[in-house]
Coordinates of C-alpha atoms and ligand atoms in Angstrom, one line a residue:
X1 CA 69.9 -31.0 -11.0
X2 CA 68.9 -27.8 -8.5
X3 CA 65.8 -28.6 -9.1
X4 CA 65.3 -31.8 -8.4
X5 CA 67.6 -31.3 -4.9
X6 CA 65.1 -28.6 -4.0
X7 CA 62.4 -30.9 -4.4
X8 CA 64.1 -33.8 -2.8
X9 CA 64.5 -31.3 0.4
X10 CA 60.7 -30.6 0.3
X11 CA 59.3 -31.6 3.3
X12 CA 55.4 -32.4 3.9
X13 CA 55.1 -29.3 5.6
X14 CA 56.5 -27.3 2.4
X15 CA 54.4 -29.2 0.0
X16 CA 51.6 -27.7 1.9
X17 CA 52.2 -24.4 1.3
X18 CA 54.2 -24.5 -2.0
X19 CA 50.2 -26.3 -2.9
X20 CA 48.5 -23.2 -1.1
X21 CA 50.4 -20.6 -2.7
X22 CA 49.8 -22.4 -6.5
X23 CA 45.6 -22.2 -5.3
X24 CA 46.1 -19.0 -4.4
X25 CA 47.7 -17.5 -7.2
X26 CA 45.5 -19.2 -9.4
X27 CA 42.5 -17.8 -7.6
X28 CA 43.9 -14.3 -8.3
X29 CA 44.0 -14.6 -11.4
X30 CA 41.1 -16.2 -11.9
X31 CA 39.3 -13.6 -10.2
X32 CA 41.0 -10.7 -11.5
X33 CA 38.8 -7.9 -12.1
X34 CA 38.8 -6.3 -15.6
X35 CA 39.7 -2.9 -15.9
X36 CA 37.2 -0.3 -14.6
X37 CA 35.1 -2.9 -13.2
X38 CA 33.0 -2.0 -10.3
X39 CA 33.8 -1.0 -7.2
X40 CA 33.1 -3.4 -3.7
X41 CA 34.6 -4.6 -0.6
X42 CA 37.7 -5.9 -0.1
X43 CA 37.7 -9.8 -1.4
X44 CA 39.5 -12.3 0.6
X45 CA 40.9 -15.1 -1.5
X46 CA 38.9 -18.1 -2.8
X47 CA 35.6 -17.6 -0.3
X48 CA 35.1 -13.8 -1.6
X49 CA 32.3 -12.0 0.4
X50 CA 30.4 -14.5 1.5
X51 CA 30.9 -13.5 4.9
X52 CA 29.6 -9.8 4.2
X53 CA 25.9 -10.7 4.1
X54 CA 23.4 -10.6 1.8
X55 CA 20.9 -9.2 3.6
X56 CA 19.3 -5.6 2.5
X57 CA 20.9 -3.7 5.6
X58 CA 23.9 -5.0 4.2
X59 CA 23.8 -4.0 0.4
X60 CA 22.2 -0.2 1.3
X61 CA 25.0 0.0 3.5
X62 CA 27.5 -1.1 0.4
X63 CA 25.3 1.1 -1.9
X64 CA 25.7 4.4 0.2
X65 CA 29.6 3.3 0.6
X66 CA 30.1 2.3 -3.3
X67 CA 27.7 4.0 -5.0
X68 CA 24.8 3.0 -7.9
X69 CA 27.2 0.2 -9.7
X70 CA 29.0 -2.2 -7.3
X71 CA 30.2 -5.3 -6.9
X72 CA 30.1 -8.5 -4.3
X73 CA 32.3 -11.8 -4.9
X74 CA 30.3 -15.3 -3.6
X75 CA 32.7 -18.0 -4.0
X76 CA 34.0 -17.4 -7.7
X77 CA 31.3 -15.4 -9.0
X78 CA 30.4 -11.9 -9.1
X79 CA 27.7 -10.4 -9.1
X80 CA 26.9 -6.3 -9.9
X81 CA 24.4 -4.6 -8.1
X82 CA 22.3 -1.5 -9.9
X83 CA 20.6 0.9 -7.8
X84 CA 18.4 4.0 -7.3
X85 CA 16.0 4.4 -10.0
X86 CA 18.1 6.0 -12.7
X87 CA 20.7 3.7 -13.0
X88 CA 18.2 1.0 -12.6
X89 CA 16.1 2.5 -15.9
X90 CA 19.3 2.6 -17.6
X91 CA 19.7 -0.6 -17.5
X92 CA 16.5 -1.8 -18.0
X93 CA 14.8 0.3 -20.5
X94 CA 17.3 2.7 -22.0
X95 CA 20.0 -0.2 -22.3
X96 CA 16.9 -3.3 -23.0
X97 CA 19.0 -5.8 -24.6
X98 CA 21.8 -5.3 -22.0
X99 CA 20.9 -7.5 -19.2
X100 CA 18.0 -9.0 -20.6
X101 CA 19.4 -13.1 -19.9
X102 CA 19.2 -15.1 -16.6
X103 CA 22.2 -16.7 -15.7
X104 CA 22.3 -20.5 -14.2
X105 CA 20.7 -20.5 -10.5
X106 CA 22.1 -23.9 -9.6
X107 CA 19.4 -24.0 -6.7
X108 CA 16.9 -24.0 -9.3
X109 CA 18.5 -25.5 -12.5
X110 CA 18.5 -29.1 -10.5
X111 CA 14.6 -28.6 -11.4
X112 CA 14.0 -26.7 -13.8
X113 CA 16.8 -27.4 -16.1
X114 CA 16.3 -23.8 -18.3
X115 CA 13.2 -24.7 -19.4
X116 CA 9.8 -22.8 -18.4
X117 CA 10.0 -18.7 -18.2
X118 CA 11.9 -17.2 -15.4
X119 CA 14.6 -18.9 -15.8
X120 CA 14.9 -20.0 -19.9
X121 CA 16.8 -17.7 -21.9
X122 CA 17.5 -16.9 -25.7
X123 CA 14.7 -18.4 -28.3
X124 CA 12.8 -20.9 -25.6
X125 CA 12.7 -17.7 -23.3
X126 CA 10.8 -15.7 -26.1
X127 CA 8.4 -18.1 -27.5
X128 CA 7.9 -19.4 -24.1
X129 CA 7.2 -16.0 -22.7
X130 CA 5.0 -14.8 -25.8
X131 CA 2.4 -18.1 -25.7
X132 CA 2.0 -17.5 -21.5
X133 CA 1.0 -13.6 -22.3
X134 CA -1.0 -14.5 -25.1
X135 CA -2.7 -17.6 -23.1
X136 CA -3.2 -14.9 -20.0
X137 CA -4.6 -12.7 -22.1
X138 CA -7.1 -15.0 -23.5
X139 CA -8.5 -17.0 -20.5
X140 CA -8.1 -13.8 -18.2
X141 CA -9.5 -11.3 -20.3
X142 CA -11.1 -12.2 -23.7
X143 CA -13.0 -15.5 -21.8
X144 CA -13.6 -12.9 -19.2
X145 CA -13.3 -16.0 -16.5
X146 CA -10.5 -14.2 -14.7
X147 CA -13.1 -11.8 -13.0
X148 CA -15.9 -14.4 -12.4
X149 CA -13.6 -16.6 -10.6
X150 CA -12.5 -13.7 -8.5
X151 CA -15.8 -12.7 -7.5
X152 CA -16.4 -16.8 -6.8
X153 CA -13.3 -16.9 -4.8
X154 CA -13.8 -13.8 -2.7
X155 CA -17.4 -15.3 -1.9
X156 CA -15.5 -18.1 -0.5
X157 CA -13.0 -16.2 1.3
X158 CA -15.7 -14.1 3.0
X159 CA -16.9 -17.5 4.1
X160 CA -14.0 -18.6 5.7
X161 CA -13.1 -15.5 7.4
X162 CA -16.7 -15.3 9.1
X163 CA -15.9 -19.0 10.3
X164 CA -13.3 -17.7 12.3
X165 CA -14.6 -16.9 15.6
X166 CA -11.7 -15.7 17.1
X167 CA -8.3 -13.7 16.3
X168 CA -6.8 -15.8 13.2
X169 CA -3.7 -15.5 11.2
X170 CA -5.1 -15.2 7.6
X171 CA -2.1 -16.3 5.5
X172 CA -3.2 -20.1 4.6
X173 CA -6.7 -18.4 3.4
X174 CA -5.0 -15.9 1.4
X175 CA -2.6 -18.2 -0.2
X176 CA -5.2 -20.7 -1.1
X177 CA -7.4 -18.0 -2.6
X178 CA -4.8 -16.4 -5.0
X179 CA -3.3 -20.3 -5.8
X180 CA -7.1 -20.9 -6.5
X181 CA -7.0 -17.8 -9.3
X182 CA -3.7 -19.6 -11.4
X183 CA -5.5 -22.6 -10.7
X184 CA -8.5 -21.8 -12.8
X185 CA -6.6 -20.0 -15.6
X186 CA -4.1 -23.0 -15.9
X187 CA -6.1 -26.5 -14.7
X188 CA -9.8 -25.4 -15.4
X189 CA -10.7 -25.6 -12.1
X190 CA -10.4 -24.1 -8.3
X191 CA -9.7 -26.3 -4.9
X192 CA -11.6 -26.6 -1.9
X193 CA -10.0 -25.1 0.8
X194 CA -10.0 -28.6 2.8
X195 CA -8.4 -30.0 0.0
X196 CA -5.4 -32.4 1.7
X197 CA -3.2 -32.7 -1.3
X198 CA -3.9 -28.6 -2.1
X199 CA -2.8 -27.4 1.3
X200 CA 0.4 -29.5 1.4
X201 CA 1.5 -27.9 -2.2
X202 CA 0.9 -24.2 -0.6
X203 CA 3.0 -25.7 2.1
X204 CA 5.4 -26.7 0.3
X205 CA 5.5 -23.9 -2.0
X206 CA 5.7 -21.5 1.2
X207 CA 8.8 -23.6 2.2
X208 CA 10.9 -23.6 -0.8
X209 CA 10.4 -20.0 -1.1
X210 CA 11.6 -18.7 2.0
X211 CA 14.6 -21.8 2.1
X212 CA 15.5 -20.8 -1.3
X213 CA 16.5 -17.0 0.3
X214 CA 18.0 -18.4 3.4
X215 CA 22.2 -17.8 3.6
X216 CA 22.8 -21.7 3.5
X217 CA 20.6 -21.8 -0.1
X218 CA 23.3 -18.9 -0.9
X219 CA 26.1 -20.7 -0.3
X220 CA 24.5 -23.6 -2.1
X221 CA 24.6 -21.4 -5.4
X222 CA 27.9 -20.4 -4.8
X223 CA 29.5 -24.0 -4.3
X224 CA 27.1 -26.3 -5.9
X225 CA 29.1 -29.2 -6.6
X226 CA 30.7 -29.5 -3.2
X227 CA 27.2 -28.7 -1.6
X228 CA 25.8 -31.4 -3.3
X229 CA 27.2 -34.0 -1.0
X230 CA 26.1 -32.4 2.0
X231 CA 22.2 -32.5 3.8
X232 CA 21.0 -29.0 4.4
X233 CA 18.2 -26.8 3.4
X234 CA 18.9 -26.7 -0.1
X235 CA 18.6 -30.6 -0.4
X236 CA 14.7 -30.0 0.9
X237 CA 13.9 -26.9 -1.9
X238 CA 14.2 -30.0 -4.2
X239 CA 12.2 -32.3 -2.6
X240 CA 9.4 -29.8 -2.1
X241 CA 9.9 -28.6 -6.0
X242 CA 9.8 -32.0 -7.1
X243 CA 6.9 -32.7 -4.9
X244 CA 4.6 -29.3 -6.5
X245 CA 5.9 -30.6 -10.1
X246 CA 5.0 -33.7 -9.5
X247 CA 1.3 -32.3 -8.9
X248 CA 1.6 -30.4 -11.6
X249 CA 2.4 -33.6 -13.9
X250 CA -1.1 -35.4 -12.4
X251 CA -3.1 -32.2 -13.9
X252 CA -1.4 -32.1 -17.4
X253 CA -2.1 -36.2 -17.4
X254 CA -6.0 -35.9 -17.0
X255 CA -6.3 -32.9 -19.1
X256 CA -4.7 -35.3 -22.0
X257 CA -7.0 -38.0 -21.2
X258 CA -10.4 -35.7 -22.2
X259 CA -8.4 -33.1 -24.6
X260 CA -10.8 -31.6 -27.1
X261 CA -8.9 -29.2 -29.6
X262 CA -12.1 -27.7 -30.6
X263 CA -12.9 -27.0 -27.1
X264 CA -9.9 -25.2 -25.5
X265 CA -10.9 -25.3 -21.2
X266 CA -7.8 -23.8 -20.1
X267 CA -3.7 -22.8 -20.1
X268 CA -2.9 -26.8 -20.2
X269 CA -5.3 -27.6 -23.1
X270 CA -3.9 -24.5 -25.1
X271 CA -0.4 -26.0 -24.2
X272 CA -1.1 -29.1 -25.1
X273 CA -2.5 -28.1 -28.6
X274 CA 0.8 -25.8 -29.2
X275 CA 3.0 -29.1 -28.6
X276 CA 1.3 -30.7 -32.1
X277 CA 1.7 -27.4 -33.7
X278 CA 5.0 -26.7 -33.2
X279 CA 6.5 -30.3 -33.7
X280 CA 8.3 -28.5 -37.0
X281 CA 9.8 -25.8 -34.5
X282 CA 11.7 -28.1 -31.8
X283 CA 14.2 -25.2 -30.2
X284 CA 10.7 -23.4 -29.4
X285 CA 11.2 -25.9 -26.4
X286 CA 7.4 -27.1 -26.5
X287 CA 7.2 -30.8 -24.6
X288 CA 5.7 -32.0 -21.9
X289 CA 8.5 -31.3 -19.7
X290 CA 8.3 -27.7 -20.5
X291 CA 5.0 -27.7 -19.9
X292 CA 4.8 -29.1 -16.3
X293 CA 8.2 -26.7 -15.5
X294 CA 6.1 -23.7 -17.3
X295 CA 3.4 -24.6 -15.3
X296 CA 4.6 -24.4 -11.8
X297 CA 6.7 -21.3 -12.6
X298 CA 4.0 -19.3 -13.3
X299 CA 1.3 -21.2 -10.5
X300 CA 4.7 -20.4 -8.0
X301 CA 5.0 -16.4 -9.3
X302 CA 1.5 -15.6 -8.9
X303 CA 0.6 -17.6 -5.6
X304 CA 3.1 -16.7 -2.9
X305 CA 3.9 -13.0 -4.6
X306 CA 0.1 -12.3 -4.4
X307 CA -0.7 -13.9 -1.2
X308 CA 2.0 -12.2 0.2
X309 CA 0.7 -8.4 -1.3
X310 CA -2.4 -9.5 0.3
X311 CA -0.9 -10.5 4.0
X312 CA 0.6 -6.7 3.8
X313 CA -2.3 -4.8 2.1
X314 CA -4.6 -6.1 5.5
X315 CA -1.5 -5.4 7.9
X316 CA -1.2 -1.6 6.8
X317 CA -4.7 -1.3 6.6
X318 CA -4.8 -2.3 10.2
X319 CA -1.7 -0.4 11.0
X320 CA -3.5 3.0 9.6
X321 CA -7.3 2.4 10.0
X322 CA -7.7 6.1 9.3
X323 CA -7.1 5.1 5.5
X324 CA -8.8 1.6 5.8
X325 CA -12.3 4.2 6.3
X326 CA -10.9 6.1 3.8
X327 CA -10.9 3.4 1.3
X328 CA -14.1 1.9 2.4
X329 CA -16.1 5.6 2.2
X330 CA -14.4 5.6 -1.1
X331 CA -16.2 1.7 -1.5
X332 CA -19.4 2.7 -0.2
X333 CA -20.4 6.0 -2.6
X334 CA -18.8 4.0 -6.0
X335 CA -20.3 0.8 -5.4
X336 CA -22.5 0.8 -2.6
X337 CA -22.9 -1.9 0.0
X338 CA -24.9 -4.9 -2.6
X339 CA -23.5 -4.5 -6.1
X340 CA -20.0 -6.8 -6.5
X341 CA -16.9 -4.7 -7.4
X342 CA -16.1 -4.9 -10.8
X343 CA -12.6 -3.8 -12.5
X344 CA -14.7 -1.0 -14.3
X345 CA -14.6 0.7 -10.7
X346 CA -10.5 0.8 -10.8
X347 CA -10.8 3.9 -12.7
X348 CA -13.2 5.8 -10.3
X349 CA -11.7 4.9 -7.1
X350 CA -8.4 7.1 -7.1
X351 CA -7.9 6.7 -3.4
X352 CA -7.9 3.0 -3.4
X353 CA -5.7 2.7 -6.0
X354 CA -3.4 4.8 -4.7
X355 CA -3.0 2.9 -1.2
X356 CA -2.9 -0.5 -3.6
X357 CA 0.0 1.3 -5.6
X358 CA 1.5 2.3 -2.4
X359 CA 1.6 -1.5 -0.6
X360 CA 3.3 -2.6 -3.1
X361 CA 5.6 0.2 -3.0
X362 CA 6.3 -0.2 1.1
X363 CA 5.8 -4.3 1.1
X364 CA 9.0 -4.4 -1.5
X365 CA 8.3 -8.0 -2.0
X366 CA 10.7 -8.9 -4.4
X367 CA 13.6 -5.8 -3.1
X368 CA 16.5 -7.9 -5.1
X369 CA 14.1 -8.8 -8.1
X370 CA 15.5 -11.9 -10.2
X371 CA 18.8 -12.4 -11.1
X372 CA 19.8 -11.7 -14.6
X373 CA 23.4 -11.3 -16.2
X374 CA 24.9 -8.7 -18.8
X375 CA 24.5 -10.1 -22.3
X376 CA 27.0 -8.5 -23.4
X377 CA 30.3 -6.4 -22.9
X378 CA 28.2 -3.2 -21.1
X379 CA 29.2 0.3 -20.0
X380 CA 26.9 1.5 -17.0
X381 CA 27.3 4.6 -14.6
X382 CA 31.1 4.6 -16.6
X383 CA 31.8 1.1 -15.1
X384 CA 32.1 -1.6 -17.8
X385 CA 30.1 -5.1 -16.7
X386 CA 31.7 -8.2 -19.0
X387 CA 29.3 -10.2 -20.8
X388 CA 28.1 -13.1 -18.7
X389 CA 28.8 -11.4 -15.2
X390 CA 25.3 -11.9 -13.0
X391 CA 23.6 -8.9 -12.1
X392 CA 21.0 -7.9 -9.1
X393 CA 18.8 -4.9 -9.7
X394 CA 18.0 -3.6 -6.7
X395 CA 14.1 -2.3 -6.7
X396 CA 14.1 -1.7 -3.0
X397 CA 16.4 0.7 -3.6
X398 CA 14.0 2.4 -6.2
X399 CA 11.4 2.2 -4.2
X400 CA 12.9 3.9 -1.4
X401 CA 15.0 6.3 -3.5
X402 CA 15.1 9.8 -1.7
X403 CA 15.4 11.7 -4.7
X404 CA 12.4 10.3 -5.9
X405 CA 9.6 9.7 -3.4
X406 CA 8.8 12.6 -1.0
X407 CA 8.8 10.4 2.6
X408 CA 10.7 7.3 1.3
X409 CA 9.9 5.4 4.6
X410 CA 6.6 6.3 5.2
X411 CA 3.3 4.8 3.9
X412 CA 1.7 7.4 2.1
X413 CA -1.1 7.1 -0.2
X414 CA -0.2 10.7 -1.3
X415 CA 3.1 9.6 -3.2
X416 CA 0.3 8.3 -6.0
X417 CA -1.9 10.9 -5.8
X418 CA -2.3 14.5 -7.6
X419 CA -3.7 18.1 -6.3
X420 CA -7.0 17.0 -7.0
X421 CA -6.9 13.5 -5.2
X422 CA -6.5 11.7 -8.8
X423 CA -4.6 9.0 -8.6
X424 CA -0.9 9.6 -10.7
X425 CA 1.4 7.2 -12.4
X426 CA 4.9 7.1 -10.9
X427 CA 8.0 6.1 -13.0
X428 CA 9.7 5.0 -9.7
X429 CA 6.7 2.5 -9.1
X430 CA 8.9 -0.4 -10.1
X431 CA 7.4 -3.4 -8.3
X432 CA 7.1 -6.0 -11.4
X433 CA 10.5 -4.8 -12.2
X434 CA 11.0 -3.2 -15.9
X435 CA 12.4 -3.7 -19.7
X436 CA 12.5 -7.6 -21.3
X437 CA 12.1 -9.8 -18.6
X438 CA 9.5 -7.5 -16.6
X439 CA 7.1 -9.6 -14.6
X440 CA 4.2 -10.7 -16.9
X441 CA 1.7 -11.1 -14.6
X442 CA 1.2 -7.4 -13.7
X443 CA -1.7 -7.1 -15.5
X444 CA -3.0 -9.9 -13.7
X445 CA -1.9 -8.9 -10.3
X446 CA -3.0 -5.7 -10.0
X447 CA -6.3 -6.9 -11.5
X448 CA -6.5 -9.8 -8.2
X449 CA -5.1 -6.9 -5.8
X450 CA -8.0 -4.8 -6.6
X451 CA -10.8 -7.5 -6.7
X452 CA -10.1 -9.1 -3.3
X453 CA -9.0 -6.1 -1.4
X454 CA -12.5 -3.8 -2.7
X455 CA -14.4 -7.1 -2.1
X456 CA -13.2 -8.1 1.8
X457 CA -13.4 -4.2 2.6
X458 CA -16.9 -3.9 1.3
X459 CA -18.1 -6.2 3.6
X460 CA -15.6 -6.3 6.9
X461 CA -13.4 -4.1 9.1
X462 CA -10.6 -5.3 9.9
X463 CA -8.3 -4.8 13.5
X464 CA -5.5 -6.7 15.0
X465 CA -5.7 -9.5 17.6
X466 CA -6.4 -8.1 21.1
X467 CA -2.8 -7.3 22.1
X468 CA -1.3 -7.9 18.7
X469 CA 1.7 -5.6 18.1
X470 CA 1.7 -5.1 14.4
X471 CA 5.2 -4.8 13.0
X472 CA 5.9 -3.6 9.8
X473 CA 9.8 -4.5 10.1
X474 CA 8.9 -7.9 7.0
X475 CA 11.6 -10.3 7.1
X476 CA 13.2 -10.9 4.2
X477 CA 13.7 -15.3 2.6
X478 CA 13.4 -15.4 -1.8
X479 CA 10.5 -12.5 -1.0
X480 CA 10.0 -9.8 1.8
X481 CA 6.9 -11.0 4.0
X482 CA 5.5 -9.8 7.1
X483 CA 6.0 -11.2 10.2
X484 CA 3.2 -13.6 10.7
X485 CA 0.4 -12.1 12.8
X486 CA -3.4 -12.5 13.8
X487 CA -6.5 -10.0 12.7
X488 CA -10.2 -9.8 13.2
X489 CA -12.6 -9.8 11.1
X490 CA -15.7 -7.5 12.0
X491 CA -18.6 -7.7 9.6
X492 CA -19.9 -4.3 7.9
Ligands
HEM501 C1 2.3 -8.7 -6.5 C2 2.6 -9.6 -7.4 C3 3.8 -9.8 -8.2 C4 5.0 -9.1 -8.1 C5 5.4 -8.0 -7.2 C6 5.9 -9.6 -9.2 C7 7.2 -9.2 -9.4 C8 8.0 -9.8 -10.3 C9 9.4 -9.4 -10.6 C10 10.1 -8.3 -9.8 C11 9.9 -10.2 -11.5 C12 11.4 -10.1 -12.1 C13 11.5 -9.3 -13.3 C14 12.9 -9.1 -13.8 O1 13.7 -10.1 -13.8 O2 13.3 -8.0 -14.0 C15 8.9 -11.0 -12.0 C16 9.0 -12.0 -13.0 C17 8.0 -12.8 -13.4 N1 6.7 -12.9 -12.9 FE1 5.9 -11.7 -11.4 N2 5.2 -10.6 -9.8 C18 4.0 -10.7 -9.3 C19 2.9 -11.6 -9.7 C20 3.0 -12.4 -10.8 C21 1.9 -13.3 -11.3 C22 0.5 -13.2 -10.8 C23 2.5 -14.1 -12.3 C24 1.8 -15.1 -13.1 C25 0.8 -15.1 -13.7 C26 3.9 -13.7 -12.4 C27 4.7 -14.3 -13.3 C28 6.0 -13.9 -13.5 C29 6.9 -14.5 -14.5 C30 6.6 -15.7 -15.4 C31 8.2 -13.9 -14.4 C32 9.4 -14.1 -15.2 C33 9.4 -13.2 -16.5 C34 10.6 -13.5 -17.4 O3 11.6 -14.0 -16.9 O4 10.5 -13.2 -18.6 N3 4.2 -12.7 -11.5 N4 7.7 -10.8 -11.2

């Protein structure tokens, strides 16, 4: 009888906030951190952090304020951030089963739906993973093809660079040259530069990766189902997906139209073959689906990450030109001016390894790596991370680590080098990330750094446009690239 007078004496006005005080307690408990979870800003109710910023100012300032383990809340989920390079080995290596899973990126699970590598977990994840290093291995290495069809490609990216006749920005030729790499290893086959349909996928794929980092894409993965009904950026990092997957499907079509078993021609045609043999293993996840989604995973990791290496390697180069002569006096007395670099040099050319080694380590280009989430209930720096909370490692962070690199901020071939100017490993050298889910196309990477960047410095010198102020500030969308600028090319 109270009751229902109290509620008869509701007015609209009362409703409202008698309804806002139910969503709000049910947002604090649903957010309720665990006991000893890690530390972070202050989280206002049902939005979180999303106002803090996700930018890398922003997340060093939360590091140094926090420490190695923190947290940030987007929306209703929250994610842990590891930094510096010890905690960031701990849970990598020492701790290699503990964060070893992706969790769901609803950006990219509209497309990719699990399947492929980066984003597949579990059983799909491993056998996936396993055939794609095997397959690499193969037509990279054992075919020996990889280092042919750099030395092809390099010829034609001398080509186009002597075409320009004035100060150009090099970033379409780059792209098109590394796409052309992962082209050959997975359709059998390289583009021409002019190609229509070719230059609109590097387009695309440009696109999608630098909307995919921008802070509306964020919010998209923070409230995907309300985001859905809205136009915006993310609505576009579909189209262009479904547009580069859609190419992707024309390739694996011809390739089954003229597939000889006997005669495997490339990364398709092995896939292809795998499908028959594992019909008796369906959760190994090998379909066509996968293989189109496999497909433009891998042609997307090794085309914008490499072409973007590239766009930096030529800006320090031009930044410093006191180490570019360095590297190409280093060219000039191991291979001379005529004979073609060959990966054979890598181990006689300390100096130009160790400027390679430190690009990557200045260019950050993935600074946040790729999400993952705990696998389990995990202890780490004494905080304990719940099973199925997302986590960013933070290799920017270990690249930059003070107690690790002697001038953090300061491009230094020296960081890589000993006493006697032999290039040195360095454990803090975490560019392709580390443990399970390290990036498996180091190998091939560093292999493509070394070709291209020995080959163009053979034969050219390289100096920004007239009144071109290099900056080496980056800016920072899925990857960290540098600000768009234009170079000359002066033959050797
Ligand atoms: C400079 C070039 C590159 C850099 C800096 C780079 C960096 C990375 C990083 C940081 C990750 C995330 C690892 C993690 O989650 O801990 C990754 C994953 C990956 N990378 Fe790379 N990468 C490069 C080139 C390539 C190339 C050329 C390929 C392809 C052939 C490739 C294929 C992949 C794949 C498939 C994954 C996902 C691995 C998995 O989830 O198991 N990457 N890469």
């Amino acid at each position: 009888m109270v009751l229902h007078n109290l509620l008869e004496s509701f007015d609209l006005k009362c409703w409202l906030i008698f309804f806002f005080l139910f969503l709000l307690l049910v947002d604090i408990i649903r957010n309720k951190n665990p006991p000893n979870f890690p530390p972070g800003p202050w989280r206002p109710p049902f939005v979180g952090n999303i106002f803090t910023g996700a930018d890398l100012k922003t997340i060093d300032k939360l590091h140094k304020q926090y420490g190695d383990v923190f947290s940030v809340r987007w929306g209703s989920s929250k994610t842990v951030f590891i930094c510096g390079y010890k905690m960031v080995k701990e849970a990598l290596v020492t701790q290699l089963d503990s964060f070893a899973e992706r969790p769901v990126i609803p950006l990219f699970d509209k497309v990719y739906k699990g399947r492929g590598v980066s984003l597949s977990n579990g059983y799909i994840w491993k056998m996936q993973r396993k055939f794609v290093i095997t397959q690499l291995r193969y037509f990279g290495e054992a075919k020996k093809t990889l280092e042919l069809s750099i030395h092809q490609e390099s010829v034609f990216l001398c080509e186009a660079f002597k075409e320009e006749k004035g100060p150009f920005n090099p970033q379409f030729y780059l792209s098109t040259a590394v796409a052309n790499i992962i082209s050959a290893l997975m359709f059998g086959h390289r583009f021409d530069y002019h190609d229509e349909r070719f230059r609109n996928i590097q387009r695309l794929l440009v696109e999608a990766v630098s909307l995919a980092g921008s802070s509306q894409a964020n919010l998209y993965n923070s409230f995907p189902s309300l985001f859905d009904y809205f136009r915006g950026p993310h609505q576009k990092v579909f189209a262009d997906y479904f547009a580069i997957l859609d190419f992707v499907k024309d390739e694996i079509r011809k390739h089954m139209e003229n597939l000889d078993p006997s005669d495997l021609r490339d990364y398709i045609d092995a896939y292809l073959v795998e499908i028959e043999k594992k019909k008796s293993d369906p959760k190994a996840g090998f379909d066509l689906e996968t293989l189109a989604c496999a497909t433009m995973d891998l042609f997307e990791a090794g085309t914008e990450t490499l072409a973007t290496i590239l766009r930096w390697a030529l800006l320090f180069l031009m930044k410093f030109p006191e180490i570019q002569k360095k590297v190409q006096a280093e060219i000039d007395s191991v291979i001379g001016k005529l004979r073609q670099p060959s990966l054979a040099d890598r181990s006689n050319m300390p100096y130009t390894e160790a400027v390679l080694h430190e690009t990557q380590r200045m260019a950050n280009i993935l600074p946040l790596g790729f999400p993952k989430k705990a696998c389990k209930d995990t202890t780490l720096g004494g905080f304990v991370i719940p099973k199925g909370t997302p986590i960013t490692t933070n290799l920017s962070s270990v690249l930059s680590d003070k107690n690790e690199w002697e001038a953090p901020d300061t491009f230094n071939p020296g960081h890589f080098l000993d006493k006697q100017g032999q290039f040195r490993k360095r454990d803090a050298s975490m560019p392709f990330s580390a443990g399970k889910r390290v990036c498996l196309g180091e190998t091939l990477a560093r292999k493509e750094l070394f070709l291209f960047m020995t080959f163009l410095l053979q034969r050219f010198t390289f100096s920004p446009g007239p009144g071109e102020e290099l900056s080496l500030k980056g800016q920072l969308g899925f990857t960290h690239t540098p600000i768009p600028y234009r170079m000359c090319v002066i033959p050797r």
